[in-house]
Amino acid sequence: MSYPILIEQSNQILRELVDAGQPVLGYIYPHIPHEIVMAHGLTPSLVRTNPTTVGAYEDSLQTFSCSLTRNLFSQRVNGSFPLLAGIVFSSNTCDALQNVADVWRLRFPEDNVIRLTYPVGDSGNPAVQYLALEIKAFSDALESLTGVAFQKDAFIEAASIVGGIRRGLQLLYSARLVNPSLIPYDTLSELVGEFMTAPTKTVLTRIEKKWAEVLDGLKKEKQDGVVEKTRTALLSQDMGGINLTSDSAVRIAFIGGMVEPTTIADLINNVPGMKSNTVVLDVLTFGFRTVFTPPVETEGDPFEGAARSILGAPSEPTQEGLSKRVKLLKDVLTHLSIGGLVVCEQSFCDPDEFEAPSTERAAAEVGVPIVRLPIDPELSDRARLEGRLQTFLETLDAS
Ligand code: SF4
């Protein structure tokens, strides 16, 4: 599915939910407590950039706003934004989101803008306690918005749905690493996109069905055990017991921030030399980093459970913890037999720009060639991006 079709399909699903009287809460930064949102009777849905909307200069926005926030703001200005009960902006992640939220609130006072503040540091239990308090305040804001108090039953059901979706996607990510012929990258990215649009039982069923098909293929090849081990290793961020080998010429991974896997699947479609089994992994904020979030514990304090889950996900370039990310990246490259790395950098995104040199150095230290890919939501430079990828593949093939 191409990215514009995903947008159309996602808008259609949102329209159907809203028409059916289901309130939708939009989010931009994907590490939100889905289960808490659903416990207030809301459906959490990623607010997507739209490649047909030009994120042009907007004099309400500061010059440092990134291309992603510009695109979203332009959609809101030109009236093409989806109908939402409210929209969540993260604090303490990056300057762009911090400030665009203020501008948004002033410019569109009729919108319900809700903030969720994240701890920047990776300080274990104090960070969990801090985020738990923030999530509790967020839950109170949702109650004011909807008039629906936190419902424990709905929270437990949401934990089961979201946990099931994540588990299924983790297995599919791992299956693609072990045997990419069994699950095309565009199918995987499409399922991730559906999760982000609306984590519903329908999406869970689709993912479980796809996993059952893939599992059949894995069993025939006697690869089901290694897929489960790979999933466990990725989830615990300890790759020690895994050593995948490859018989294909080139296996590459994409890494970066707020880029959707569907955008990558769409972009690589026309690149000469890109085979169906070439891209075996993404380490994107809207992909791997959100999917490999551990499940929420439903016993005990739900806000603490949600905080622990969010902070258990692979860390983001917006957080402290660079050395941990570098170690994980080196382990992923070496233990999963990755032969080339594409580093996506969202235009004017400070976290991406600060992280890229360390990513480049880490890959060089384990002998994996990289290419840096400046990218914006409109793929305005598409031909050049395709050319860069083609050249990169040729370089890898020749080495
Ligand atoms: S793309 Fe970068 S600057 Fe823009 S919202 Fe995301 S992290 Fe912030």
Coordinates of C-alpha atoms and ligand atoms in Angstrom, one line a residue:
M1 CA 0.0 0.0 0.0
S2 CA 1.4 3.4 -0.9
Y3 CA 1.6 6.1 1.7
P4 CA -1.1 8.3 0.1
I5 CA -3.4 5.3 0.0
L6 CA -2.7 4.7 3.7
I7 CA -3.6 8.3 4.5
E8 CA -6.9 7.9 2.6
Q9 CA -7.6 4.6 4.3
S10 CA -6.7 6.0 7.7
N11 CA -9.0 9.1 7.2
Q12 CA -11.8 6.7 6.1
I13 CA -11.4 4.6 9.3
L14 CA -11.4 7.8 11.4
R15 CA -14.5 9.1 9.6
E16 CA -16.3 5.8 10.3
L17 CA -15.3 5.9 14.0
V18 CA -16.5 9.5 14.4
D19 CA -19.7 8.8 12.4
A20 CA -20.4 5.9 14.8
G21 CA -20.1 8.3 17.7
Q22 CA -16.6 7.0 18.8
P23 CA -14.4 9.9 20.0
V24 CA -10.9 9.9 18.6
L25 CA -7.8 11.3 20.4
G26 CA -5.0 12.3 18.0
Y27 CA -1.4 11.9 19.0
I28 CA 1.9 12.9 17.3
Y29 CA 4.6 11.4 19.4
P30 CA 3.8 7.6 19.4
H31 CA 4.8 6.6 23.0
I32 CA 1.5 7.5 24.5
P33 CA -0.4 5.3 27.0
H34 CA -2.8 3.8 24.6
E35 CA -4.4 1.7 27.3
I36 CA -5.2 4.7 29.5
V37 CA -6.7 6.6 26.5
M38 CA -8.9 3.6 25.7
A39 CA -9.9 3.3 29.4
H40 CA -11.7 6.7 28.9
G41 CA -13.6 5.4 25.9
L42 CA -11.4 7.2 23.4
T43 CA -9.6 5.7 20.3
P44 CA -6.0 6.8 20.1
S45 CA -5.0 7.6 16.5
L46 CA -1.7 8.8 15.0
V47 CA -2.1 12.2 13.4
R48 CA -0.3 11.7 10.1
T49 CA 1.6 14.0 7.8
N50 CA 0.1 14.2 4.4
P51 CA 2.4 14.1 1.4
T52 CA -0.1 16.1 -0.7
T53 CA 0.0 19.0 1.8
V54 CA 2.9 21.3 1.4
G55 CA 4.4 22.2 4.8
A56 CA 5.1 25.7 3.6
Y57 CA 6.4 28.7 5.6
E58 CA 3.8 29.6 8.1
D59 CA 4.4 32.8 9.9
S60 CA 2.8 31.5 13.2
L61 CA 5.6 29.0 13.5
Q62 CA 9.1 29.5 14.7
T63 CA 11.9 29.1 12.2
F64 CA 13.1 25.9 14.0
S65 CA 9.9 24.0 13.4
C66 CA 10.7 20.7 11.6
S67 CA 9.1 19.6 8.4
L68 CA 6.8 17.2 10.2
T69 CA 5.2 19.8 12.5
R70 CA 5.0 22.2 9.5
N71 CA 3.1 19.7 7.5
L72 CA 0.6 19.0 10.4
F73 CA 0.1 22.7 11.0
S74 CA -0.5 23.3 7.3
Q75 CA -3.2 20.6 7.3
R76 CA -4.9 22.3 10.2
V77 CA -4.6 25.8 8.5
N78 CA -6.1 24.5 5.2
G79 CA -8.9 22.6 7.0
S80 CA -7.9 19.1 5.9
F81 CA -7.2 18.0 9.5
P82 CA -9.3 15.0 10.8
L83 CA -12.1 15.6 13.2
L84 CA -10.7 14.9 16.7
A85 CA -12.0 15.0 20.2
G86 CA -8.6 16.3 21.2
I87 CA -4.9 16.2 20.2
V88 CA -1.9 15.2 22.4
F89 CA 1.4 17.1 22.2
S90 CA 4.4 15.8 24.0
S91 CA 6.6 17.9 26.2
N92 CA 10.3 17.5 26.9
T93 CA 10.8 15.6 23.7
C94 CA 11.9 18.3 21.2
D95 CA 11.6 22.1 20.8
A96 CA 9.3 21.8 17.8
L97 CA 6.6 19.9 19.6
Q98 CA 7.0 21.9 22.8
N99 CA 6.5 25.2 20.9
V100 CA 4.0 24.2 18.2
A101 CA 1.6 23.0 20.9
D102 CA 1.6 26.6 22.3
V103 CA 1.1 28.1 18.9
W104 CA -1.6 25.6 18.1
R105 CA -3.5 26.4 21.3
L106 CA -3.4 30.1 20.5
R107 CA -4.2 29.9 16.9
F108 CA -7.0 27.3 17.2
P109 CA -8.6 27.8 20.7
E110 CA -11.5 25.6 19.7
D111 CA -9.1 22.5 19.6
N112 CA -8.6 20.5 22.8
V113 CA -4.8 20.5 23.1
I114 CA -3.6 18.1 25.8
R115 CA 0.0 17.9 27.0
L116 CA 1.9 14.8 28.2
T117 CA 5.3 15.5 29.6
Y118 CA 8.0 12.8 29.5
P119 CA 11.1 12.4 31.6
V120 CA 14.2 13.1 29.6
G121 CA 16.5 11.1 31.7
D122 CA 17.0 7.4 31.8
S123 CA 17.0 7.2 35.6
G124 CA 15.1 4.0 36.3
N125 CA 12.4 4.1 39.1
P126 CA 12.4 7.9 39.7
A127 CA 11.7 8.3 35.9
V128 CA 8.8 5.7 36.2
Q129 CA 7.4 7.5 39.2
Y130 CA 7.6 10.9 37.5
L131 CA 5.9 9.6 34.3
A132 CA 3.2 7.8 36.3
L133 CA 2.3 11.2 37.9
E134 CA 2.2 12.8 34.5
I135 CA 0.0 10.0 33.1
K136 CA -2.4 10.4 36.1
A137 CA -2.7 14.1 35.3
F138 CA -3.2 13.2 31.6
S139 CA -6.0 10.8 32.6
D140 CA -7.6 13.6 34.7
A141 CA -7.5 15.8 31.6
L142 CA -9.1 13.0 29.5
E143 CA -11.9 12.7 32.1
S144 CA -12.5 16.5 31.9
L145 CA -12.6 16.2 28.1
T146 CA -14.9 13.2 27.8
G147 CA -16.8 13.2 31.1
V148 CA -15.8 9.6 31.3
A149 CA -13.8 8.5 34.4
F150 CA -11.0 6.0 34.1
Q151 CA -12.6 2.5 33.8
K152 CA -10.6 -0.4 35.0
D153 CA -12.5 -3.0 32.9
A154 CA -11.8 -1.0 29.7
F155 CA -8.2 -0.6 30.7
I156 CA -7.8 -4.4 31.1
E157 CA -9.4 -5.0 27.8
A158 CA -7.3 -2.3 26.1
A159 CA -4.1 -3.9 27.6
S160 CA -5.2 -7.2 26.1
I161 CA -5.8 -5.7 22.6
V162 CA -2.8 -3.5 22.5
G163 CA -0.6 -6.2 24.0
G164 CA -1.8 -8.7 21.5
I165 CA -1.3 -6.3 18.5
R166 CA 2.3 -5.5 19.7
R167 CA 3.1 -9.2 20.3
G168 CA 1.9 -10.1 16.8
L169 CA 3.8 -7.3 15.2
Q170 CA 7.0 -8.2 17.2
L171 CA 6.7 -11.8 15.9
L172 CA 6.2 -10.5 12.3
Y173 CA 9.3 -8.2 12.6
S174 CA 11.3 -11.1 13.9
A175 CA 10.0 -13.4 11.1
R176 CA 11.1 -10.9 8.5
L177 CA 14.6 -10.9 10.0
V178 CA 14.8 -14.7 10.0
N179 CA 13.0 -15.4 6.7
P180 CA 12.1 -12.3 4.7
S181 CA 10.4 -14.3 2.0
L182 CA 7.5 -15.1 4.3
I183 CA 6.4 -11.5 5.1
P184 CA 6.9 -8.6 2.6
Y185 CA 8.0 -5.4 4.2
D186 CA 5.0 -3.5 2.7
T187 CA 2.6 -5.9 4.4
L188 CA 4.4 -5.5 7.8
S189 CA 4.5 -1.7 7.4
E190 CA 0.8 -1.7 6.5
L191 CA -0.1 -3.6 9.6
V192 CA 2.0 -1.2 11.8
G193 CA 0.1 1.7 10.1
E194 CA -3.3 0.1 11.0
F195 CA -2.2 -0.2 14.6
M196 CA -1.3 3.5 14.7
T197 CA -4.6 4.4 13.0
A198 CA -6.8 2.6 15.5
P199 CA -5.8 -0.2 17.9
T200 CA -9.0 -2.2 17.6
K201 CA -10.0 -5.9 17.8
T202 CA -10.4 -5.9 14.0
V203 CA -6.7 -4.9 13.6
L204 CA -5.7 -7.5 16.2
T205 CA -7.5 -10.2 14.3
R206 CA -5.8 -9.2 11.0
I207 CA -2.4 -9.3 12.6
E208 CA -3.1 -12.7 14.3
K209 CA -4.3 -14.1 11.0
K210 CA -1.1 -12.9 9.2
W211 CA 1.0 -14.3 12.0
A212 CA -0.7 -17.7 11.7
E213 CA 0.1 -17.8 8.0
V214 CA 3.7 -16.9 8.5
L215 CA 4.0 -19.4 11.4
D216 CA 3.0 -22.2 9.0
G217 CA 5.8 -21.2 6.7
L218 CA 8.3 -21.0 9.5
K219 CA 7.3 -24.4 10.9
K220 CA 7.9 -26.0 7.4
E221 CA 11.4 -24.5 7.5
K222 CA 11.9 -25.3 11.2
Q223 CA 12.5 -21.6 11.9
D224 CA 9.7 -20.9 14.4
G225 CA 11.9 -21.4 17.5
V226 CA 14.5 -18.9 16.2
V227 CA 11.8 -16.3 15.5
E228 CA 10.5 -16.5 19.1
K229 CA 14.1 -16.2 20.4
T230 CA 14.8 -13.2 18.2
R231 CA 11.6 -11.5 19.4
T232 CA 12.6 -12.1 23.0
A233 CA 16.1 -10.8 22.4
L234 CA 14.8 -7.6 20.7
L235 CA 12.3 -7.0 23.4
S236 CA 14.8 -7.4 26.2
Q237 CA 17.4 -5.5 24.1
D238 CA 19.9 -8.3 24.8
M239 CA 21.1 -9.8 21.5
G240 CA 23.7 -12.1 23.1
G241 CA 22.1 -15.4 22.2
I242 CA 21.2 -14.5 18.6
N243 CA 23.3 -14.9 15.5
L244 CA 21.3 -14.8 12.3
T245 CA 23.1 -15.8 9.1
S246 CA 22.1 -14.7 5.6
D247 CA 22.2 -16.3 2.3
S248 CA 21.0 -13.2 0.5
A249 CA 23.4 -10.8 -1.0
V250 CA 22.4 -7.7 0.8
R251 CA 20.3 -7.1 4.0
I252 CA 19.7 -3.6 4.9
A253 CA 18.0 -1.8 7.8
F254 CA 16.5 1.7 8.0
I255 CA 17.0 3.8 11.2
G256 CA 15.6 7.1 12.2
G257 CA 12.9 9.1 13.9
M258 CA 9.4 10.1 13.1
V259 CA 9.1 8.4 9.7
E260 CA 6.4 5.8 9.0
P261 CA 7.5 2.4 7.8
T262 CA 4.8 2.8 5.0
T263 CA 6.7 5.8 3.7
I264 CA 9.9 3.7 3.5
A265 CA 8.0 0.8 1.8
D266 CA 6.5 3.3 -0.7
L267 CA 9.9 4.9 -1.3
I268 CA 11.8 1.7 -2.0
N269 CA 9.3 0.4 -4.4
N270 CA 10.8 2.1 -7.4
V271 CA 14.5 1.8 -6.5
P272 CA 16.4 -0.4 -9.0
G273 CA 18.2 -3.2 -7.3
M274 CA 16.0 -3.2 -4.3
K275 CA 14.7 -6.8 -4.0
S276 CA 11.8 -8.0 -1.9
N277 CA 14.1 -9.4 0.7
T278 CA 16.6 -6.5 0.8
V279 CA 15.0 -4.4 3.6
V280 CA 14.8 -6.7 6.6
L281 CA 14.3 -4.2 9.5
D282 CA 13.4 -0.7 10.4
V283 CA 14.5 1.0 13.6
L284 CA 12.1 3.9 13.3
T285 CA 10.1 5.7 15.9
F286 CA 6.9 5.0 14.2
G287 CA 7.9 1.3 13.6
F288 CA 10.2 -0.9 15.6
R289 CA 10.7 1.6 18.5
T290 CA 6.9 1.7 19.2
V291 CA 6.2 -1.9 18.4
F292 CA 8.8 -3.3 20.8
T293 CA 7.2 -1.8 23.8
P294 CA 6.7 -4.3 26.6
P295 CA 3.1 -5.0 27.7
V296 CA 1.4 -3.0 30.4
E297 CA 1.0 -4.7 33.8
T298 CA -2.7 -4.6 34.7
E299 CA -2.2 -5.5 38.4
G300 CA -1.4 -2.6 40.7
D301 CA -1.4 1.0 39.8
P302 CA -2.4 1.5 36.2
F303 CA -0.5 4.7 35.7
E304 CA 2.7 3.2 37.0
G305 CA 2.1 0.2 34.8
A306 CA 1.7 2.4 31.8
A307 CA 4.8 4.4 32.7
R308 CA 6.9 1.3 33.1
S309 CA 5.7 0.0 29.7
I310 CA 6.5 3.3 27.9
L311 CA 9.9 3.6 29.4
G312 CA 10.7 0.0 28.6
A313 CA 10.6 0.7 24.9
P314 CA 13.8 1.2 22.9
S315 CA 14.9 4.8 23.7
E316 CA 14.4 7.7 21.3
P317 CA 16.9 10.3 20.0
T318 CA 14.7 12.8 22.0
Q319 CA 15.8 11.1 25.2
E320 CA 19.1 10.7 27.1
G321 CA 20.7 7.3 26.7
L322 CA 22.8 7.6 23.6
S323 CA 25.4 5.0 24.8
K324 CA 22.6 2.5 25.3
R325 CA 21.2 3.2 21.8
V326 CA 24.6 2.9 20.3
K327 CA 25.2 -0.5 21.9
L328 CA 21.8 -1.8 20.8
L329 CA 22.5 -0.6 17.3
K330 CA 25.9 -2.3 17.1
D331 CA 24.3 -5.5 18.5
V332 CA 21.5 -5.4 16.0
L333 CA 23.8 -4.8 13.1
T334 CA 26.2 -7.6 14.0
H335 CA 23.8 -10.3 15.4
L336 CA 21.2 -9.8 12.8
S337 CA 23.5 -9.9 9.8
I338 CA 22.8 -6.4 8.5
G339 CA 25.1 -5.4 5.7
G340 CA 24.0 -1.8 5.1
L341 CA 22.2 1.0 7.1
V342 CA 20.1 3.8 5.8
V343 CA 19.9 6.7 8.3
C344 CA 16.7 8.8 7.8
E345 CA 16.8 12.4 9.0
Q346 CA 13.6 14.4 9.0
S347 CA 14.3 17.9 7.7
F348 CA 15.0 20.4 10.4
C349 CA 14.6 17.8 13.2
D350 CA 17.3 18.5 15.8
P351 CA 17.1 15.1 17.5
D352 CA 17.7 13.3 14.2
E353 CA 20.5 15.7 13.3
F354 CA 22.2 15.3 16.7
E355 CA 21.9 11.5 16.6
A356 CA 23.1 10.8 13.1
P357 CA 26.9 11.3 13.6
S358 CA 26.9 8.9 16.5
T359 CA 24.8 6.4 14.4
E360 CA 27.3 6.8 11.6
R361 CA 30.3 6.2 13.9
A362 CA 28.7 3.1 15.5
A363 CA 28.0 1.5 12.1
A364 CA 31.5 2.3 11.0
E365 CA 32.9 0.6 14.1
V366 CA 31.2 -2.7 13.2
G367 CA 32.1 -2.3 9.5
V368 CA 28.6 -1.6 8.2
P369 CA 28.3 1.0 5.4
I370 CA 25.7 3.7 5.8
V371 CA 24.0 6.3 3.7
R372 CA 22.2 9.4 5.2
L373 CA 18.8 10.2 3.8
P374 CA 17.4 13.7 4.4
I375 CA 13.6 13.2 4.2
D376 CA 10.5 15.3 4.5
P377 CA 6.8 14.3 4.7
E378 CA 6.1 15.4 1.1
L379 CA 9.1 13.3 -0.2
S380 CA 9.8 16.5 -2.1
D381 CA 13.2 15.2 -3.1
R382 CA 12.0 11.7 -4.1
A383 CA 14.0 11.2 -7.3
R384 CA 17.2 12.1 -5.5
L385 CA 16.4 9.9 -2.5
E386 CA 15.8 7.0 -4.9
G387 CA 19.0 7.7 -6.7
R388 CA 20.9 7.7 -3.4
L389 CA 19.5 4.4 -2.4
Q390 CA 20.2 2.9 -5.8
T391 CA 23.8 4.0 -5.6
F392 CA 24.1 2.7 -2.0
L393 CA 22.9 -0.7 -3.1
E394 CA 25.3 -0.8 -6.0
T395 CA 28.1 0.0 -3.6
L396 CA 27.1 -2.8 -1.3
D397 CA 26.8 -5.3 -4.1
A398 CA 30.2 -4.4 -5.3
S399 CA 31.9 -4.8 -1.9
Ligands
SF4_1 S1 10.5 15.1 13.6 FE1 12.0 15.7 15.1 S2 11.7 17.9 15.6 FE2 9.9 17.1 14.5 S3 8.5 16.6 16.0 FE3 9.6 14.7 15.6 S4 11.4 14.7 17.0 FE4 10.5 16.8 17.0

